[in-house]
Amino acid sequence: MSRFLAVGVAWSIVALTPLCHAEQPFTNEALARGVNYSVGGNFIQFGSGLAFVDLDNDGDADLVLVGASTGKIGIYENDGTGHFTDRTASSGIPFSSGLVGVSAADYDGDGFEDLHFTRWVGDTDLLFRNNGDMTFTDVSVAAGVAVDGAGMASCWGDYNADGYLDLYVCYRTNTLSNTTQNKLFRNNGDGTFTDVAAALGVQALDEPTLLATFFDYDNDGDADLYLGTDKGSGFTWHNRLFRNDGGTFTDVTFAAGAEAYIDCMGIAVTDLDRNGFLDLYMTNVPQFGHLLLTANGDGTFTDQTAAAGVELFHLGWSTFFFDYNNDRWQDIFVTHSDSADALLKNTGVWPLTDVAPALGIVDPGLSHCSAYADIDLDGDLDVAVSSLLNPIRLYINHEGENRHWVRLKIHGVGANKHAIGAQARVTHLGDTQLAEVRAGCNYKADNERLLHFGLGENPVVTDSIEVRWPNESTRRVLTNYLPDRTWAVWHPSRLGDADGNGSIDPDEIAEAIQVMLDTAGSPIEPGQEIYDLDGDCDVDRTDIIAMIATYSTVGGIAGSSPGRVPR
């Protein structure tokens, strides 16, 4: 009898234990999903960019492509299921020569993301204002950003804390005798920009910069600047880190140990080791391999490349961190132009291992640029890759949907409506992940704006979600928020103010009461977050009373009430 009991117990354990399974592959579904776009042979320009960006504010990532031999800028609208319609012809964006890179940002604060394109020697860069209806207007000259140079990547951040996004543009200075240096275009808030790079000492002189990124390396709330420099492996040039000191910059490259004498062609940013500070992974030439610098939390970095096993001795270009399988650990994707692309799986125990061949996300061509987004809104991240003389590849993720996740749409205040520079810390089962909202965050490319956090096998609620907005100490902490949802996170000044007019009115209080009645003590669902004033994932009497108090003292008549609050 005891033998049979033991067998029964064993089978019970097997039944209750998650079965190990071969991970599901990525599949290239570009044509099937409506993306028919081929990249030409712009070898001297080192690849062509792309961007996932929600151009029409409907909650899904649209796709912007450059590099066609015809000069077509591809504008592809997502229908919400990950299928795309080519809107190029009706977009108002003409075919243009010399296109190289693309980044997106809402520079004029109207809520719609605009598009910046870098171009090669002989053609000036382009800035297209988003009209809000999937059409665009060329404002390059009027805005003052129509520069002729060996354009590479561009990125955005509010370096001077005035609420408007500023633009940093990288030029491969002294290429084809073009001496244009990097530009930092300060946003004047009136639709125009002023180049302040030389005045602030961040123009990089004659260095051949390929890309840059704004990120808060020292966790003080402002946008620091990191430059990725080509040809550093010959010890002629190196990368540069500029600390933001209240709108001015201090070169802390060597003090921070961030000089990186590499041919830097890609920069990825995340908190890989979960110590609460953002780390850097950079691509390089095959002779020396790629580079991982982890932040120590004291303003310095340590080279952890060998320990993590992420050297990859190939000619690397774009790279980004993303949790492809939602197991709570950030993985690394890298494009190569001399070998297959790589997907380095992180299990939390180093070294990382390349699983790209097994998962079918290996592009054998001359790959340069890549970006990610959850295009089909199924809770995992899909990948687009641009390769010379090849159609765009759109890899659909089939593995991440096997685990849990949470996604955050952080709303900004003022002109920075997409909260570029905001940071979120999601704690789940005691582990904290850190991510930052960035714009122009890869080599000539841009990822979707939402922050994505894998939560693993356990579907329990998050311990906490903490968001800090850029250039201020304001934080908001949410608790008990459910997994497998995309949550809007509102600045404290917007709570209860659903129409965004700056005050709480009786209609909004009535709507909050209706949400309370509808949910009847249950957790709220996406779309109701703005009425959860105390951040505990429900709308109850505490929230209603807080709204009434705000209405009575700020937006309404003291002592008035919109009606009885249900018990």
XYZ file of C-alpha atoms in Angstrom:
567
model
C 0.000 0.000 0.000
C 2.777 2.429 0.883
C 4.356 1.887 -2.555
C 1.114 2.861 -4.289
C 0.742 5.857 -1.987
C 4.240 7.009 -2.890
C 3.471 6.705 -6.610
C 0.270 8.702 -6.116
C 2.101 11.458 -4.288
C 4.721 11.571 -7.018
C 2.075 11.952 -9.728
C 0.413 14.710 -7.677
C 3.673 16.626 -7.514
C 4.134 16.303 -11.275
C 0.591 17.519 -11.879
C 1.103 20.592 -9.707
C 4.520 21.494 -11.083
C 4.677 23.704 -14.229
C 5.944 21.566 -17.076
C 9.181 22.618 -18.700
C 8.565 23.324 -22.355
C 10.531 24.271 -25.406
C 10.120 27.999 -25.849
C 7.872 29.033 -28.704
C 9.677 30.729 -31.590
C 9.347 34.177 -33.075
C 7.857 34.153 -36.588
C 8.487 36.715 -39.301
C 4.997 37.890 -40.267
C 5.738 41.223 -41.939
C 3.937 40.545 -45.213
C 1.049 38.741 -43.557
C 0.514 41.755 -41.317
C 0.679 44.337 -44.097
C 4.280 45.536 -43.887
C 5.760 45.370 -47.384
C 8.835 47.575 -47.324
C 12.336 46.826 -48.611
C 15.549 48.560 -47.593
C 18.025 49.606 -50.247
C 21.786 49.305 -50.307
C 22.900 52.401 -48.419
C 26.120 50.767 -47.275
C 28.047 53.966 -46.640
C 25.272 55.268 -44.395
C 25.487 52.249 -42.058
C 21.881 51.110 -42.193
C 18.412 52.645 -42.096
C 16.221 53.396 -39.110
C 12.712 52.552 -37.958
C 10.380 53.458 -35.103
C 7.423 52.041 -33.240
C 5.305 55.018 -32.213
C 1.606 55.557 -31.515
C 1.022 58.249 -34.129
C -2.762 58.440 -33.745
C -3.035 58.026 -29.957
C -5.277 54.970 -30.215
C -3.230 52.833 -27.837
C -1.249 50.690 -30.284
C 2.162 51.079 -31.882
C 2.302 52.238 -35.493
C 5.451 51.721 -37.562
C 7.674 54.264 -39.335
C 10.317 53.044 -41.796
C 13.120 54.617 -43.833
C 15.738 53.266 -46.222
C 13.810 52.344 -49.372
C 15.802 52.958 -52.548
C 12.904 55.131 -53.759
C 13.197 57.465 -50.763
C 9.816 56.415 -49.389
C 9.190 57.114 -45.714
C 6.828 54.307 -44.747
C 3.939 55.211 -42.422
C 2.085 52.068 -41.335
C -1.019 52.342 -39.142
C -1.714 49.565 -36.640
C -5.351 48.448 -36.408
C -4.928 47.245 -32.821
C -4.414 43.590 -33.716
C -0.894 43.981 -35.053
C -1.992 44.325 -38.672
C -0.910 47.394 -40.576
C -2.223 49.623 -43.356
C 0.197 51.656 -45.467
C -0.753 55.327 -44.944
C 2.291 56.785 -46.678
C 0.408 58.200 -49.656
C -2.044 60.133 -47.485
C 0.454 61.157 -44.783
C 1.742 64.275 -46.515
C 5.334 63.075 -46.116
C 7.072 63.125 -49.521
C 9.701 60.702 -50.755
C 13.113 62.052 -49.728
C 16.716 61.180 -50.506
C 19.480 60.386 -48.036
C 17.238 59.176 -45.223
C 19.164 57.576 -42.376
C 17.513 57.596 -38.946
C 14.211 58.345 -37.228
C 13.075 59.284 -33.735
C 9.736 60.440 -32.352
C 8.681 62.945 -29.705
C 5.886 65.409 -29.017
C 7.990 68.553 -29.383
C 5.061 71.017 -29.400
C 3.096 69.532 -26.503
C -0.129 68.907 -28.398
C -0.275 65.261 -27.334
C 0.723 63.778 -30.713
C 4.205 62.470 -31.388
C 6.149 64.196 -34.150
C 8.859 62.680 -36.337
C 12.512 63.642 -36.772
C 14.575 62.192 -39.618
C 18.348 62.406 -40.019
C 19.820 62.479 -43.521
C 23.142 61.981 -45.164
C 25.647 64.518 -46.497
C 24.035 66.825 -49.044
C 20.518 66.606 -47.594
C 19.155 68.476 -44.590
C 17.445 66.768 -41.670
C 13.641 66.773 -41.498
C 11.108 67.475 -38.750
C 7.456 66.652 -39.402
C 4.746 67.931 -37.076
C 1.976 65.413 -36.426
C -1.395 66.992 -37.279
C -3.263 64.405 -35.208
C -5.008 62.697 -38.120
C -2.157 60.578 -39.536
C -1.016 63.513 -41.681
C 2.175 65.508 -41.163
C 3.552 68.961 -41.958
C 7.208 69.666 -42.742
C 8.428 72.256 -40.213
C 12.153 71.576 -40.583
C 13.159 75.048 -41.748
C 10.680 76.969 -39.620
C 11.789 75.037 -36.518
C 15.484 75.665 -37.239
C 16.615 72.051 -37.400
C 17.256 71.683 -41.152
C 20.951 70.817 -40.833
C 23.169 69.289 -43.514
C 25.571 66.755 -42.054
C 26.515 63.105 -41.944
C 23.361 62.406 -39.951
C 23.156 59.351 -37.724
C 20.826 58.955 -34.704
C 18.814 61.497 -32.726
C 17.234 61.473 -29.268
C 15.012 63.648 -27.080
C 14.952 64.779 -23.458
C 14.071 67.826 -21.371
C 17.600 68.718 -20.278
C 16.742 72.187 -18.894
C 13.523 71.239 -17.066
C 11.350 73.797 -18.829
C 8.752 71.178 -19.747
C 9.609 71.060 -23.454
C 11.546 68.264 -25.112
C 14.952 69.126 -26.527
C 16.619 67.354 -29.445
C 20.158 65.961 -29.655
C 21.360 65.017 -33.153
C 24.487 62.969 -33.846
C 26.691 63.566 -36.854
C 29.616 61.469 -38.014
C 31.780 64.570 -38.128
C 34.416 64.808 -40.893
C 32.745 62.113 -42.992
C 32.987 62.953 -46.714
C 34.588 66.270 -45.709
C 31.439 67.362 -43.884
C 32.462 69.091 -40.664
C 29.019 69.451 -39.071
C 29.270 68.744 -35.337
C 26.609 67.348 -33.030
C 23.693 69.614 -32.202
C 21.720 70.055 -28.994
C 18.606 71.877 -30.059
C 16.988 73.612 -27.102
C 13.238 73.728 -27.517
C 12.126 77.354 -27.227
C 8.512 76.389 -26.556
C 7.209 78.291 -29.575
C 7.841 75.712 -32.277
C 11.471 76.705 -32.795
C 14.814 75.383 -31.580
C 18.204 76.941 -30.810
C 21.461 74.984 -31.026
C 23.234 75.219 -27.658
C 25.624 72.278 -28.025
C 28.789 74.358 -28.250
C 27.681 76.699 -25.474
C 27.118 73.712 -23.178
C 30.206 71.814 -24.329
C 28.405 68.742 -25.674
C 29.061 69.116 -29.410
C 31.852 66.449 -29.303
C 34.041 68.569 -31.607
C 35.408 66.444 -34.474
C 34.421 63.082 -32.999
C 32.405 60.700 -35.223
C 29.348 60.220 -33.007
C 26.908 57.535 -34.158
C 24.253 57.731 -31.466
C 23.396 59.256 -28.111
C 20.918 58.700 -25.332
C 19.432 60.760 -22.554
C 19.079 58.746 -19.354
C 19.226 59.477 -15.643
C 22.419 57.680 -14.722
C 22.698 59.087 -11.197
C 19.015 58.911 -10.178
C 18.714 62.631 -9.436
C 15.696 63.151 -11.694
C 17.206 64.946 -14.672
C 18.396 63.892 -18.124
C 22.080 63.045 -18.366
C 23.628 62.543 -21.808
C 25.744 59.663 -23.098
C 27.429 59.727 -26.516
C 28.414 56.624 -28.485
C 31.499 57.320 -30.581
C 32.725 55.434 -33.639
C 36.352 54.354 -34.109
C 37.156 54.326 -30.411
C 38.780 50.914 -30.578
C 41.862 52.604 -32.022
C 42.097 54.684 -28.819
C 41.654 57.875 -30.816
C 38.183 58.629 -29.493
C 35.940 57.315 -26.745
C 32.352 57.509 -25.537
C 31.364 60.469 -23.374
C 29.117 60.832 -20.326
C 27.812 64.287 -19.451
C 26.151 64.730 -16.067
C 23.270 67.171 -16.039
C 23.787 69.762 -13.319
C 20.639 71.835 -13.411
C 20.598 72.460 -17.155
C 24.345 72.585 -17.672
C 26.575 69.604 -18.337
C 29.737 68.330 -16.694
C 31.933 65.782 -18.456
C 32.255 62.932 -15.946
C 33.357 60.305 -18.459
C 36.584 59.235 -16.799
C 35.429 59.803 -13.227
C 32.517 57.455 -13.941
C 34.570 54.881 -15.835
C 32.323 55.281 -18.878
C 34.921 56.166 -21.515
C 34.483 52.892 -23.479
C 37.175 52.893 -26.160
C 35.033 51.008 -28.644
C 33.482 51.498 -32.063
C 30.150 52.206 -30.394
C 27.244 51.476 -32.718
C 24.475 50.639 -30.281
C 23.549 51.556 -26.707
C 21.007 49.715 -24.564
C 19.920 50.957 -21.143
C 18.297 49.042 -18.270
C 18.864 47.980 -14.677
C 20.200 44.549 -15.574
C 21.439 43.615 -12.122
C 18.479 45.152 -10.242
C 20.486 47.415 -7.961
C 18.261 50.401 -8.733
C 20.594 52.116 -11.224
C 20.653 51.989 -15.018
C 23.335 49.939 -16.765
C 24.772 50.220 -20.294
C 25.315 47.584 -22.974
C 27.111 48.653 -26.159
C 28.003 47.016 -29.449
C 31.476 47.002 -30.949
C 33.707 45.542 -33.647
C 34.498 41.789 -33.668
C 38.133 42.147 -32.651
C 37.195 43.385 -29.180
C 33.589 42.374 -28.590
C 30.616 44.180 -27.104
C 30.709 45.877 -23.688
C 28.526 45.751 -20.543
C 28.978 48.478 -17.934
C 26.933 48.071 -14.759
C 26.234 51.036 -12.502
C 27.589 50.790 -8.980
C 25.177 53.333 -7.523
C 27.905 55.829 -6.641
C 28.265 57.497 -10.027
C 30.668 54.907 -11.421
C 30.428 51.859 -13.671
C 32.118 48.451 -13.666
C 32.917 46.332 -16.729
C 30.933 43.103 -16.285
C 31.124 41.913 -19.893
C 33.024 38.697 -19.292
C 31.034 37.773 -16.196
C 27.780 38.123 -18.114
C 29.144 36.323 -21.172
C 27.938 39.012 -23.552
C 31.098 39.850 -25.523
C 29.782 38.477 -28.864
C 32.776 38.981 -31.115
C 30.839 40.160 -34.160
C 30.230 43.469 -35.936
C 27.353 44.783 -33.836
C 24.942 47.619 -34.481
C 21.630 48.182 -32.703
C 20.880 46.600 -29.353
C 18.181 46.814 -26.724
C 17.111 45.195 -23.463
C 13.679 43.575 -23.295
C 12.086 40.731 -21.368
C 11.047 38.629 -24.350
C 9.674 35.714 -22.299
C 8.200 37.737 -19.403
C 10.248 35.831 -16.825
C 11.148 39.054 -14.949
C 14.704 39.200 -16.301
C 15.888 41.596 -19.010
C 17.274 39.882 -22.105
C 19.434 41.448 -24.828
C 18.803 41.649 -28.567
C 21.686 42.564 -30.894
C 21.868 43.034 -34.663
C 25.012 42.062 -36.549
C 26.158 42.770 -40.071
C 28.736 39.993 -40.265
C 26.734 37.139 -38.718
C 23.297 36.186 -37.459
C 21.606 38.448 -34.927
C 21.658 37.407 -31.268
C 19.088 37.101 -28.482
C 20.840 36.697 -25.151
C 18.587 35.009 -22.617
C 18.904 36.130 -19.011
C 17.694 33.746 -16.323
C 19.074 35.789 -13.454
C 22.157 33.606 -13.348
C 25.064 34.674 -15.538
C 26.348 34.008 -18.155
C 23.565 34.796 -20.609
C 23.049 32.407 -23.505
C 22.198 33.071 -27.163
C 18.814 31.520 -27.964
C 18.212 33.333 -31.254
C 18.774 30.256 -33.466
C 16.364 28.159 -31.425
C 13.710 30.888 -31.453
C 13.995 31.780 -35.138
C 14.912 35.428 -34.642
C 18.147 35.220 -36.594
C 18.474 37.629 -39.486
C 21.311 36.409 -41.716
C 21.534 39.672 -43.666
C 23.367 42.916 -43.059
C 21.290 43.911 -40.047
C 21.683 47.357 -38.557
C 18.553 48.771 -36.927
C 15.850 47.267 -34.727
C 13.032 48.222 -32.370
C 10.393 46.563 -30.198
C 6.720 46.983 -29.316
C 3.768 44.851 -28.326
C 2.109 45.356 -31.705
C -0.737 42.874 -31.191
C -1.452 43.863 -27.567
C -1.119 40.295 -26.277
C 1.300 41.135 -23.474
C 4.645 40.304 -25.052
C 7.163 42.288 -27.078
C 7.552 41.871 -30.832
C 10.609 42.948 -32.835
C 11.226 44.702 -36.153
C 14.601 44.475 -37.909
C 15.975 46.491 -40.824
C 18.625 44.867 -43.035
C 20.257 46.165 -46.179
C 18.843 44.826 -49.455
C 16.080 42.983 -47.602
C 12.424 43.464 -46.704
C 11.690 44.638 -43.174
C 11.300 41.690 -40.817
C 8.529 41.774 -38.227
C 9.075 39.041 -35.661
C 5.955 38.127 -33.690
C 6.599 36.857 -30.173
C 4.821 33.630 -29.206
C 6.663 32.909 -25.967
C 5.994 35.855 -23.668
C 2.249 35.218 -23.685
C 2.922 32.096 -21.585
C 3.692 34.274 -18.542
C 2.338 37.324 -16.820
C 3.133 40.975 -17.306
C 2.142 44.543 -16.551
C 2.486 47.572 -18.837
C 2.493 51.249 -17.881
C 1.386 54.263 -19.876
C 2.790 57.155 -17.853
C 1.083 60.478 -18.477
C 3.163 63.607 -18.209
C 2.217 67.145 -17.317
C 2.630 70.326 -19.325
C 4.135 69.989 -22.768
C 5.883 66.686 -21.968
C 2.645 64.747 -22.227
C 4.318 61.371 -22.816
C 6.482 61.764 -19.697
C 9.835 61.355 -21.441
C 12.380 60.861 -18.663
C 9.952 59.369 -16.141
C 11.073 56.277 -14.236
C 8.999 53.383 -12.947
C 9.909 50.764 -10.377
C 7.694 47.697 -10.315
C 8.044 45.361 -7.323
C 6.590 41.877 -7.692
C 7.237 39.005 -5.280
C 9.902 41.148 -3.621
C 11.959 41.827 -6.772
C 12.106 45.355 -8.177
C 12.512 46.173 -11.856
C 13.418 49.665 -13.084
C 12.601 51.209 -16.466
C 12.680 54.705 -17.928
C 10.576 56.370 -20.624
C 12.982 57.402 -23.371
C 12.701 58.804 -26.892
C 15.222 58.000 -29.600
C 16.571 55.090 -27.625
C 18.435 52.916 -30.097
C 20.669 53.156 -33.126
C 18.658 55.345 -35.574
C 15.500 53.835 -34.107
C 12.816 54.185 -31.461
C 10.922 51.687 -29.299
C 7.324 52.044 -28.193
C 6.726 54.503 -25.359
C 4.955 52.177 -22.908
C 6.995 50.504 -20.180
C 6.763 46.701 -20.154
C 7.506 44.479 -17.147
C 7.463 40.684 -17.218
C 6.028 39.119 -14.028
C 6.830 35.442 -14.525
C 4.660 32.430 -13.780
C 2.853 33.744 -10.704
C -0.271 35.823 -11.450
C -0.381 37.595 -8.066
C -0.870 41.355 -7.933
C 2.142 43.647 -7.963
C 3.563 44.603 -4.580
C 3.937 48.180 -5.720
C 4.365 50.401 -8.750
C 6.355 53.559 -8.045
C 6.593 56.283 -10.688
C 8.785 59.368 -10.580
C 8.210 62.138 -13.097
C 11.190 63.886 -14.751
C 12.768 67.016 -13.309
C 10.742 66.904 -10.108
C 10.612 64.910 -6.915
C 6.966 63.967 -7.434
C 6.319 60.270 -6.991
C 3.210 58.135 -7.028
C 2.970 54.667 -5.502
C 0.295 52.195 -6.601
C -0.447 48.965 -4.735
C -2.460 45.830 -5.508
C -2.632 46.554 -9.223
C -3.550 43.474 -11.206
C -1.216 41.797 -13.726
C -1.857 41.236 -17.435
C -3.136 44.766 -17.960
C -1.886 48.062 -19.338
C -2.322 50.700 -16.653
C -2.384 54.453 -17.084
C -0.376 56.241 -14.417
C -1.467 59.825 -13.826
C 0.508 62.617 -12.213
C -0.949 63.542 -8.793
C -2.018 66.914 -10.192
C -4.280 65.152 -12.701
C -6.045 62.747 -10.345
C -9.801 63.106 -10.547
C -9.487 65.635 -13.367
C -10.614 63.388 -16.205
C -11.134 66.187 -18.727
C -7.759 67.774 -17.970
C -9.079 71.285 -17.455
C -7.151 71.798 -14.228
C -9.947 71.282 -11.732
C -12.384 68.666 -10.480
C -16.040 69.362 -11.267
C -19.355 67.743 -10.284
C -19.526 65.673 -13.462
C -16.183 64.064 -12.642
C -17.247 63.375 -9.089
C -20.444 61.794 -10.387
C -18.429 59.631 -12.767
C -16.150 58.523 -9.921
C -19.210 57.606 -7.839
C -20.532 55.558 -10.746
C -17.200 53.710 -11.001
C -17.394 52.989 -7.272
C -20.902 51.608 -7.653
C -20.003 49.560 -10.723
C -16.923 47.972 -9.166
C -18.586 47.468 -5.768
C -15.300 47.116 -3.910
C -13.583 45.052 -6.602
C -10.315 46.186 -8.169
C -10.612 48.765 -10.909
C -9.845 48.039 -14.550
C -7.878 50.085 -17.114
C -9.661 53.326 -17.893
C -10.673 53.960 -14.275
C -7.219 54.746 -12.820
C -7.692 58.516 -12.759
C -10.303 58.173 -9.985
C -8.094 56.048 -7.736
C -6.679 58.961 -5.781
C -5.024 56.891 -3.040
C -3.510 54.359 -5.445
C -4.901 51.157 -3.925
C -6.559 49.823 -7.108
C -10.122 50.615 -6.124
C -12.455 53.595 -6.120
C -14.133 53.965 -2.727
C -15.454 56.610 -0.349
C -11.910 57.744 0.466
C -11.324 58.674 -3.176
C -14.702 60.375 -3.529
C -14.214 62.411 -0.364
C -10.772 63.507 -1.578
C -12.287 64.638 -4.878
C -15.051 66.561 -3.100
C -12.494 68.239 -0.858
C -10.469 69.316 -3.867
C -13.590 70.559 -5.649
C -14.736 72.511 -2.605
C -11.416 74.237 -1.939
C -10.104 74.744 -5.463
C -12.542 74.184 -8.283
C -15.930 74.781 -6.726
C -17.879 76.611 -4.057
C -16.834 75.955 -0.485
C -19.326 73.788 1.276
C -21.118 72.677 -1.892
C -21.572 69.028 -2.685
C -22.485 67.185 -5.890
C -24.667 64.778 -3.977
C -24.673 62.179 -1.276
C -21.717 59.808 -1.142
C -22.971 56.204 -0.921
C -21.941 54.263 2.150
